[in-house]
Coordinates of C-alpha atoms in Angstrom, one line a residue:
Chain A
M1 CA 0.0 0.0 0.0
P2 CA 1.6 3.3 -1.0
G3 CA 2.0 6.1 1.5
L4 CA -0.8 8.6 2.2
F5 CA 1.6 11.3 3.2
I6 CA 5.0 10.4 1.9
D7 CA 6.4 9.0 -1.3
V8 CA 10.1 8.2 -2.1
K9 CA 11.5 8.1 -5.5
V10 CA 14.9 6.5 -6.2
A11 CA 16.7 6.8 -9.5
D12 CA 16.9 3.5 -11.4
E13 CA 20.7 3.4 -11.5
V14 CA 21.0 3.9 -7.8
A15 CA 18.3 1.4 -7.0
K16 CA 20.2 -1.2 -9.0
N17 CA 23.5 -0.5 -7.2
A18 CA 23.8 -3.0 -4.3
E19 CA 26.3 -0.9 -2.4
T20 CA 24.1 2.2 -2.4
A21 CA 21.1 0.1 -1.6
K22 CA 22.8 -1.3 1.4
K23 CA 23.7 2.1 2.6
L24 CA 20.1 3.3 2.2
V25 CA 18.9 0.3 4.2
E26 CA 21.4 1.2 7.0
V27 CA 20.6 4.9 7.3
C28 CA 16.8 4.7 7.3
A29 CA 15.5 4.4 10.9
V30 CA 12.0 3.5 9.9
D31 CA 12.8 0.7 7.4
I32 CA 11.5 2.3 4.3
F33 CA 14.3 0.6 2.3
A34 CA 15.1 -3.1 1.9
Q35 CA 17.3 -5.1 -0.5
N36 CA 16.1 -7.7 -2.9
D37 CA 17.9 -11.0 -3.2
D38 CA 20.0 -9.6 -6.0
G39 CA 21.1 -6.7 -3.9
S40 CA 18.9 -4.1 -5.6
L41 CA 16.8 -1.6 -3.6
R42 CA 13.2 -2.1 -2.8
V43 CA 11.0 0.6 -1.3
V44 CA 8.8 -0.8 1.5
E45 CA 5.6 0.9 0.8
E46 CA 3.8 0.1 4.1
N47 CA 6.5 2.0 5.9
L48 CA 6.5 5.1 3.8
D49 CA 4.2 7.1 6.1
E50 CA 6.7 6.5 9.0
C51 CA 9.2 8.7 7.3
V52 CA 10.6 11.3 9.8
L53 CA 11.9 13.6 7.0
C54 CA 15.5 13.2 8.4
D55 CA 17.0 13.4 4.8
L56 CA 19.6 10.8 5.7
C57 CA 18.7 8.8 2.6
I58 CA 19.1 11.9 0.5
D59 CA 22.6 12.5 1.9
A60 CA 23.6 8.8 1.6
A61 CA 22.9 8.6 -2.1
P62 CA 24.4 10.5 -5.1
R63 CA 23.0 14.0 -5.3
G64 CA 19.5 14.2 -6.7
S65 CA 19.0 10.4 -6.9
V66 CA 16.7 10.1 -3.9
E67 CA 13.7 12.3 -3.6
V68 CA 11.3 12.4 -0.6
I69 CA 7.9 13.8 -1.6
K70 CA 5.4 15.2 0.9
L71 CA 2.2 14.2 -0.7
Y72 CA 0.2 16.6 1.5
E73 CA 1.9 19.5 -0.1
S74 CA 0.9 18.7 -3.6
Chain B
M1 CA -1.4 -2.6 43.3
R2 CA -2.9 -3.6 46.6
F3 CA -1.6 -6.6 48.6
Y4 CA -3.9 -8.9 50.5
E5 CA -3.6 -8.7 54.2
Y6 CA -1.6 -11.9 54.5
E7 CA 0.8 -10.6 51.9
S8 CA 1.1 -7.3 53.7
K9 CA 1.8 -9.1 56.9
A10 CA 4.4 -11.3 55.2
L11 CA 6.2 -8.1 54.2
F12 CA 5.9 -6.7 57.7
R13 CA 7.2 -9.9 59.2
R14 CA 10.4 -9.7 57.1
H15 CA 11.1 -6.4 58.7
G16 CA 10.7 -7.6 62.2
M17 CA 7.3 -6.2 63.1
P18 CA 5.4 -8.0 65.8
L19 CA 2.7 -10.3 64.4
G20 CA 0.6 -13.1 65.9
E21 CA 0.6 -16.6 64.6
G22 CA -1.5 -16.9 61.4
H23 CA -2.2 -19.4 58.7
V24 CA -3.7 -18.9 55.2
V25 CA -6.2 -21.6 54.6
N26 CA -8.3 -22.8 51.6
S27 CA -10.6 -25.4 53.1
N28 CA -12.5 -25.9 56.4
A29 CA -10.2 -28.8 57.2
E30 CA -7.2 -26.5 56.9
A31 CA -9.1 -24.0 59.0
R32 CA -9.6 -26.6 61.7
A33 CA -6.0 -27.6 61.6
A34 CA -4.8 -24.0 61.8
A35 CA -7.0 -23.4 64.9
E36 CA -5.6 -26.5 66.5
A37 CA -2.1 -25.4 65.8
I38 CA -2.8 -22.0 67.3
G39 CA -4.4 -23.7 70.3
G40 CA -6.8 -21.0 71.5
P41 CA -9.4 -18.6 70.3
V42 CA -8.9 -17.5 66.7
V43 CA -10.0 -14.8 64.2
I44 CA -11.3 -15.9 60.8
K45 CA -10.7 -13.2 58.2
S46 CA -11.7 -13.3 54.6
Q47 CA -8.9 -12.2 52.3
V48 CA -10.2 -9.6 49.9
L49 CA -8.7 -6.4 48.6
S50 CA -11.8 -4.4 49.4
G51 CA -12.4 -2.6 52.7
G52 CA -15.4 -3.1 54.9
R53 CA -14.9 -6.8 55.8
M54 CA -16.1 -6.4 59.4
K55 CA -19.3 -4.7 58.4
A56 CA -19.9 -7.4 55.7
G57 CA -19.5 -10.2 58.3
A58 CA -16.4 -11.5 56.7
V59 CA -14.4 -11.4 60.0
Q60 CA -15.5 -13.9 62.6
F61 CA -14.3 -15.3 65.8
A62 CA -14.1 -18.9 67.1
D63 CA -13.1 -20.5 70.4
T64 CA -12.6 -24.1 69.1
P65 CA -11.2 -25.8 66.0
D66 CA -14.6 -27.1 65.0
E67 CA -16.1 -23.6 65.3
A68 CA -13.2 -22.3 63.2
A69 CA -14.1 -24.7 60.4
E70 CA -17.8 -23.7 60.6
K71 CA -16.9 -20.0 60.5
Y72 CA -14.6 -20.7 57.5
D73 CA -17.6 -22.0 55.6
F74 CA -19.6 -19.0 56.7
V75 CA -17.0 -16.4 55.7
L76 CA -15.8 -17.8 52.4
P77 CA -18.9 -17.1 50.2
I78 CA -19.4 -13.6 51.6
E79 CA -18.8 -11.0 48.9
V80 CA -17.1 -7.8 50.2
G81 CA -17.7 -4.9 47.8
G82 CA -18.6 -7.4 45.1
E83 CA -15.4 -9.3 45.7
K84 CA -15.1 -12.9 46.6
A85 CA -12.5 -14.2 49.1
R86 CA -9.2 -15.4 47.6
S87 CA -8.6 -17.4 50.8
V88 CA -9.1 -17.1 54.5
L89 CA -6.6 -16.1 57.2
I90 CA -6.8 -17.8 60.6
E91 CA -5.0 -15.9 63.3
A92 CA -4.7 -16.1 67.1
K93 CA -7.2 -13.9 68.8
S94 CA -5.3 -11.3 70.9
P95 CA -6.4 -9.8 74.2
V96 CA -6.5 -6.1 73.1
A97 CA -6.2 -3.3 75.6
H98 CA -6.0 -0.4 73.2
E99 CA -5.8 0.2 69.4
Y100 CA -3.7 2.7 67.5
F101 CA -3.6 3.7 63.8
V102 CA -0.5 4.3 61.7
S103 CA -0.2 4.9 58.0
V104 CA 2.3 6.2 55.6
T105 CA 1.0 7.4 52.3
W106 CA 1.9 10.0 49.6
D107 CA 0.8 13.6 49.9
G108 CA 0.4 14.7 46.3
R109 CA 0.2 18.4 47.3
R110 CA 3.4 18.5 49.3
K111 CA 5.0 15.9 47.1
L112 CA 6.3 14.1 50.2
P113 CA 5.4 11.0 52.1
V114 CA 3.2 11.7 55.1
L115 CA 3.1 9.7 58.3
L116 CA -0.4 9.6 59.9
F117 CA -0.7 8.4 63.5
S118 CA -3.6 8.2 65.8
D119 CA -4.3 6.8 69.3
M120 CA -7.8 6.0 68.1
G121 CA -7.2 3.0 66.0
G122 CA -9.6 0.3 64.7
I123 CA -12.1 2.8 63.2
D124 CA -12.1 4.8 60.0
I125 CA -9.3 7.4 60.2
E126 CA -11.5 9.8 58.2
E127 CA -14.0 9.7 61.1
V128 CA -11.2 10.4 63.6
A129 CA -9.9 13.3 61.4
E130 CA -13.3 14.8 61.4
T131 CA -14.5 14.3 64.9
H132 CA -11.2 14.1 66.9
P133 CA -8.5 16.0 64.9
E134 CA -6.4 16.4 68.0
H135 CA -6.0 12.6 68.0
L136 CA -4.4 12.5 64.6
S137 CA -0.9 13.7 63.7
R138 CA 0.4 14.3 60.2
T139 CA 4.1 14.3 59.7
H140 CA 5.9 14.7 56.4
F141 CA 9.3 13.3 55.7
S142 CA 11.8 13.3 52.9
T143 CA 12.4 10.7 50.3
I144 CA 15.9 12.0 49.9
L145 CA 17.3 12.9 53.3
P146 CA 17.9 10.1 55.8
I147 CA 15.0 9.3 58.1
S148 CA 15.3 8.4 61.8
E149 CA 13.2 7.1 64.7
R150 CA 13.0 10.7 65.9
I151 CA 10.3 11.4 63.2
A152 CA 8.2 8.5 64.4
K153 CA 8.7 9.5 68.0
E154 CA 7.5 13.1 67.4
A155 CA 4.5 11.9 65.4
I156 CA 3.4 9.5 68.1
S157 CA 4.1 11.8 71.1
S158 CA 2.2 14.7 69.5
V159 CA -1.1 12.9 70.1
G160 CA -0.2 12.4 73.8
V161 CA 1.3 8.9 73.8
S162 CA 4.3 8.7 76.2
G163 CA 6.4 6.5 78.4
G164 CA 6.6 2.7 77.7
D165 CA 3.9 2.8 75.0
L166 CA 5.8 5.5 73.1
N167 CA 9.0 3.5 73.3
R168 CA 7.3 0.3 72.0
L169 CA 5.4 2.0 69.2
V170 CA 8.4 3.9 67.8
P171 CA 10.2 0.9 66.2
I172 CA 6.9 -0.3 64.6
V173 CA 6.1 3.1 63.1
Y174 CA 9.7 3.6 62.0
K175 CA 9.8 0.2 60.3
L176 CA 6.6 1.1 58.5
M177 CA 8.2 4.3 57.2
Q178 CA 11.2 2.3 56.0
V179 CA 9.0 -0.3 54.3
F180 CA 7.1 2.5 52.5
L181 CA 10.3 3.9 51.1
Q182 CA 12.2 0.7 50.4
Y183 CA 9.4 -0.9 48.3
D184 CA 8.1 2.3 46.5
L185 CA 4.7 2.0 48.2
T186 CA 1.8 4.4 47.8
L187 CA 0.3 3.1 51.1
A188 CA 1.6 1.2 54.1
E189 CA -1.0 1.0 56.8
I190 CA -1.5 -0.7 60.1
N191 CA -5.0 -0.4 61.5
P192 CA -4.9 -1.4 64.2
V193 CA -1.6 -1.8 65.9
A194 CA -2.8 -3.1 69.2
K195 CA -1.5 -2.8 72.8
L196 CA -2.2 -6.2 74.4
E197 CA -3.2 -6.7 78.0
D198 CA 0.3 -7.8 78.9
G199 CA 1.6 -4.4 77.6
S200 CA 3.2 -5.8 74.4
F201 CA 2.3 -4.4 70.9
I202 CA 1.1 -6.4 67.9
V203 CA 0.1 -5.6 64.3
L204 CA -3.5 -6.8 63.9
D205 CA -4.3 -5.7 60.4
G206 CA -2.3 -4.2 57.6
H207 CA -2.6 -2.9 54.0
V208 CA 0.0 -2.2 51.4
D209 CA -0.3 -0.6 48.0
L210 CA 2.6 -0.9 45.7
E211 CA 3.1 1.8 43.0
A212 CA 2.2 -0.1 39.8
E213 CA 5.2 1.3 37.9
A214 CA 7.5 -0.2 40.5
R215 CA 6.5 -3.8 39.8
G216 CA 9.5 -4.4 37.7
E217 CA 11.8 -3.0 40.4
H218 CA 10.3 -5.3 43.1
K219 CA 9.8 -8.4 41.0
K220 CA 11.8 -10.5 43.4
L221 CA 9.6 -9.5 46.3
L222 CA 6.4 -10.2 44.3
V223 CA 7.7 -13.6 43.3
E224 CA 8.5 -14.4 47.0
L225 CA 5.1 -13.3 48.1
G226 CA 3.5 -15.5 45.4
I227 CA 2.0 -12.6 43.4
G228 CA 1.9 -13.6 39.7
E229 CA 2.8 -11.3 36.9
D230 CA -0.7 -11.6 35.5
E231 CA -2.3 -10.3 38.7
T232 CA -3.1 -6.6 38.0
R233 CA -4.9 -6.1 41.3
L234 CA -6.9 -3.3 39.6
A235 CA -10.3 -2.2 40.8
R236 CA -11.9 -4.2 38.1
P237 CA -10.6 -6.6 35.4
P238 CA -9.5 -4.9 32.2
T239 CA -12.0 -4.8 29.4
E240 CA -11.4 -6.2 25.9
F241 CA -11.0 -2.7 24.7
E242 CA -8.4 -2.0 27.3
L243 CA -6.5 -5.2 26.6
E244 CA -6.4 -4.4 22.9
G245 CA -5.1 -0.9 23.8
A246 CA -2.3 -2.5 25.8
R247 CA -1.5 -4.9 23.0
L248 CA -1.3 -2.1 20.4
N249 CA 1.0 -0.2 22.7
A250 CA 3.2 -3.3 23.4
V251 CA 3.8 -4.4 19.8
D252 CA 5.6 -1.2 18.8
H253 CA 8.3 0.1 21.1
R254 CA 8.2 3.6 19.7
G255 CA 6.6 6.1 22.1
V256 CA 3.5 5.5 24.1
A257 CA 0.0 5.3 22.7
G258 CA -1.8 3.3 25.4
N259 CA -2.9 3.2 29.0
V260 CA -6.3 3.0 27.6
V261 CA -9.2 3.0 30.1
E262 CA -12.7 2.5 28.9
F263 CA -15.7 4.8 29.7
D264 CA -19.2 4.8 28.4
G265 CA -19.3 8.3 26.7
N266 CA -19.5 9.3 23.1
L267 CA -16.3 11.4 22.7
G268 CA -13.1 9.4 22.0
L269 CA -10.0 10.9 23.3
I270 CA -6.5 10.8 22.0
I271 CA -4.7 12.8 24.6
G272 CA -1.4 13.2 26.5
A273 CA 1.8 15.0 27.2
G274 CA 3.2 15.7 30.6
G275 CA 0.1 15.2 32.6
G276 CA -1.9 16.7 29.8
S277 CA -4.1 13.6 29.5
L278 CA -5.5 14.0 33.0
T279 CA -6.0 17.7 32.6
L280 CA -7.7 17.2 29.2
F281 CA -9.9 14.4 30.5
D282 CA -11.1 16.6 33.4
A283 CA -11.6 19.6 31.0
V284 CA -13.8 17.5 28.7
R285 CA -15.9 16.5 31.7
K286 CA -16.0 20.1 33.0
H287 CA -17.5 21.2 29.7
G288 CA -20.2 18.5 30.1
G289 CA -18.6 16.1 27.7
K290 CA -18.7 12.3 28.1
P291 CA -15.4 10.7 27.4
A292 CA -15.5 7.2 25.8
N293 CA -12.0 6.5 27.0
Y294 CA -8.9 7.8 28.7
C295 CA -5.5 7.2 27.1
E296 CA -2.0 8.5 27.1
I297 CA 0.1 9.3 24.1
G298 CA 3.6 10.7 24.2
G299 CA 7.3 10.0 23.6
N300 CA 6.8 10.3 19.8
P301 CA 4.7 7.2 18.9
S302 CA 5.0 6.0 15.4
V303 CA 2.4 6.8 12.7
G304 CA 1.3 3.2 12.9
K305 CA 0.8 3.3 16.6
A306 CA -1.2 6.5 16.6
C307 CA -3.2 5.1 13.6
N308 CA -4.0 1.8 15.4
L309 CA -5.0 3.7 18.6
T310 CA -7.3 5.9 16.5
K311 CA -8.9 2.9 14.9
L312 CA -9.4 1.2 18.2
I313 CA -11.1 4.2 19.7
L314 CA -13.3 4.9 16.6
G315 CA -14.3 1.3 16.6
K316 CA -15.7 1.4 20.1
P317 CA -19.5 1.3 20.1
G318 CA -21.0 4.6 21.0
V319 CA -18.1 6.8 19.9
E320 CA -19.3 9.5 17.6
K321 CA -16.3 11.7 17.3
I322 CA -12.7 12.0 18.6
A323 CA -10.7 14.9 20.1
V324 CA -6.9 14.9 19.6
M325 CA -5.3 17.1 22.2
M326 CA -2.0 17.3 24.0
N327 CA 0.0 19.8 26.0
V328 CA 2.8 21.6 24.2
V329 CA 5.0 18.8 22.9
S330 CA 8.8 18.7 22.4
N331 CA 9.9 15.2 21.8
T332 CA 6.6 14.1 20.3
R333 CA 6.2 15.3 16.7
V334 CA 3.0 17.0 15.7
D335 CA 3.2 15.9 12.1
I336 CA 3.7 12.3 13.0
V337 CA 0.6 12.2 15.3
A338 CA -1.4 14.1 12.7
R339 CA -0.5 11.5 10.1
G340 CA -1.4 8.7 12.5
V341 CA -4.8 9.9 13.5
I342 CA -5.8 10.9 9.9
K343 CA -4.7 7.5 8.6
G344 CA -6.6 5.8 11.5
C345 CA -9.8 7.7 10.5
L346 CA -9.4 6.9 6.8
E347 CA -8.7 3.2 7.6
A348 CA -11.8 3.2 9.8
G349 CA -13.8 4.5 6.9
K350 CA -14.4 7.9 8.5
D351 CA -13.9 11.4 7.1
P352 CA -11.2 13.0 9.3
S353 CA -12.7 16.5 8.8
K354 CA -16.0 15.3 10.3
V355 CA -14.9 12.8 12.9
I356 CA -12.0 14.8 14.5
T357 CA -13.6 17.6 16.5
I358 CA -10.4 19.4 17.3
F359 CA -6.7 18.7 16.9
R360 CA -4.8 20.7 19.5
I361 CA -1.2 19.5 19.6
P362 CA 1.2 22.5 19.5
G363 CA 5.0 22.1 19.6
A364 CA 7.7 20.2 17.6
W365 CA 7.1 20.2 13.8
E366 CA 3.7 21.9 14.2
D367 CA 4.0 23.7 10.9
E368 CA 4.4 20.5 9.1
G369 CA 1.5 19.0 11.1
F370 CA -0.8 21.9 10.4
K371 CA -0.2 21.5 6.6
I372 CA -1.4 17.9 6.9
L373 CA -4.5 18.9 8.9
E374 CA -5.3 21.6 6.4
K375 CA -5.1 19.2 3.5
Y376 CA -7.6 16.9 5.2
G377 CA -9.9 19.8 6.4
V378 CA -9.4 19.0 10.1
E379 CA -9.9 21.9 12.6
Y380 CA -6.7 22.5 14.5
C381 CA -5.4 25.1 16.9
D382 CA -2.0 26.1 18.2
R383 CA -0.8 27.0 21.8
S384 CA -2.7 30.3 21.8
V385 CA -5.8 28.1 22.5
S386 CA -5.7 26.6 26.0
M387 CA -6.2 23.0 26.6
Y388 CA -9.4 23.9 28.5
E389 CA -10.7 25.9 25.6
A390 CA -9.9 23.2 23.1
A391 CA -11.8 20.6 25.2
G392 CA -14.7 23.0 25.1
R393 CA -14.6 23.2 21.3
A394 CA -14.5 19.5 21.1
V395 CA -17.5 19.0 23.3
A396 CA -19.5 21.7 21.5
K397 CA -19.2 19.8 18.3
L398 CA -21.1 16.8 19.6

C-alpha cells in the first residue's frame, strides 16, 4: 500500500546498485528501504508514512538520486 | 497494586514487626488444623482487597477448631464490595487493651510521604480526622534525606502517647516508614496496631499498596510473596477494549499510545503529554462532555501506533467523534501524530474532517503537522488556545 503522506523516488541506476542500496537500508531508521535477493533496492511501501523527514537517505545517495515527496503539499 | 492482608503481613514480618501466629487456609479442614495449631481462640478473616470486611460479616471469631471450620464455611462465600475471598486467614485472637492507627501514604500536594498516626485505631481514620482531629498527627518526611526514629517519636508523642507505650510504638512506626520507602509503596497502613493486655504491641491488620510502575523494580519480592505477573490487582478486570489498547502499545516500542481506560461516553479521546491527558480528560468533563476513553500518548509514537489507537477508539461502540489534544510537545512530533490519526480515521472508513472535533497539539514540527491537517480539512489550533478551551470546542461539536 503506497504512503498517504510520503512517497520516495529513487533513480533507477541507484536502485540497482547493491552498495548504495545497502547504505540506504542502513541509514533509514524507519525501514523504508530493503534489499532484494539480487542486492537491488526495494521501497517498503507500508513503511512510507513512518518517514521522519530526516534526509539521511538523500545524503547517503548520489546528489539528486533520492527524492522524498510530501504528498500533502501537492 | 494492593496486597492482600496476608501478603502485607508477610512483608511486615520480614522487617521484624510483631505479628501473631497466622495461617492462610483454603478449606474448612485446613481452618480446623490451623486453629488446632494455634491452640486457642482465633479470628477468621476473609482475604479480599476491598475494605469493609467487618461490616460485611467477613471477619468472625471462634473458640474451638470445629467452630473455626464452621466459620470458615460462613466467611468464604461472603462478597465484600462485590469481591469474593481469595482465601481465609486464621489468626490467634489477641487480648487487646488499646488500638492505634498508623499509616504512611503519599501527599500529592506536598510531594512528600506523610506519616499519619492516631491513638484512636480500629475505626475509620476519616472519622477520627473529622471528629477528633487532636488525636491524629500528620508528619511529612523526605524521600531523599535520611529518616530516623525521631520522626516516628514526634508523630506518636504529638497525640499524647508517652512512656513505655511510646517506646514500644516507635520501632513499629519507624519500620513502616522504612518499608514504605524501600518498596516504592503508595500506602503502608496498620490499623490497628494493638497494645495487648500484657503491655506488648502487635500488628493486627495491615494494608500495602505498591506503585504499579514499581512492579519491575520489586519483581523478586512479588515472586517471593507469590504474586503472579498476570495479577493486575486493579479495581476491576481490564475490558477487551483496554486489553487491545495494551496490546497495540506493546507491539511497537516507539513512544506511548496506550494506558487505555474504557468509559461509556461518546467522545473518543487521544490525549497526552506531561500530565496533559489527565488535565484534558477533566476539562472535557468540566465542559459537560462524556469521554469514551482515557488514554496517554507521548514519547513520539510511530504513525502506525497512533493510527491503530485511533482505529481502536473509533471502533468502540457509541463513539461519535474524537478529540486529539495534547499539552505543548517537544519530543513528540505534531506531524507524526497528525499522520497517524488521519490515517486511522481513513482506515476506519471515516472522514477526518467530520470525525475529528479538534486537533490541539502544539509544539515540535507543528507547521508540518498543520499542513497535513489543512489538507484533510481538520480543525486545529496552536498553543494560543488553551487545553481547556480546546476541550470545550470538542464538546461543542457533539
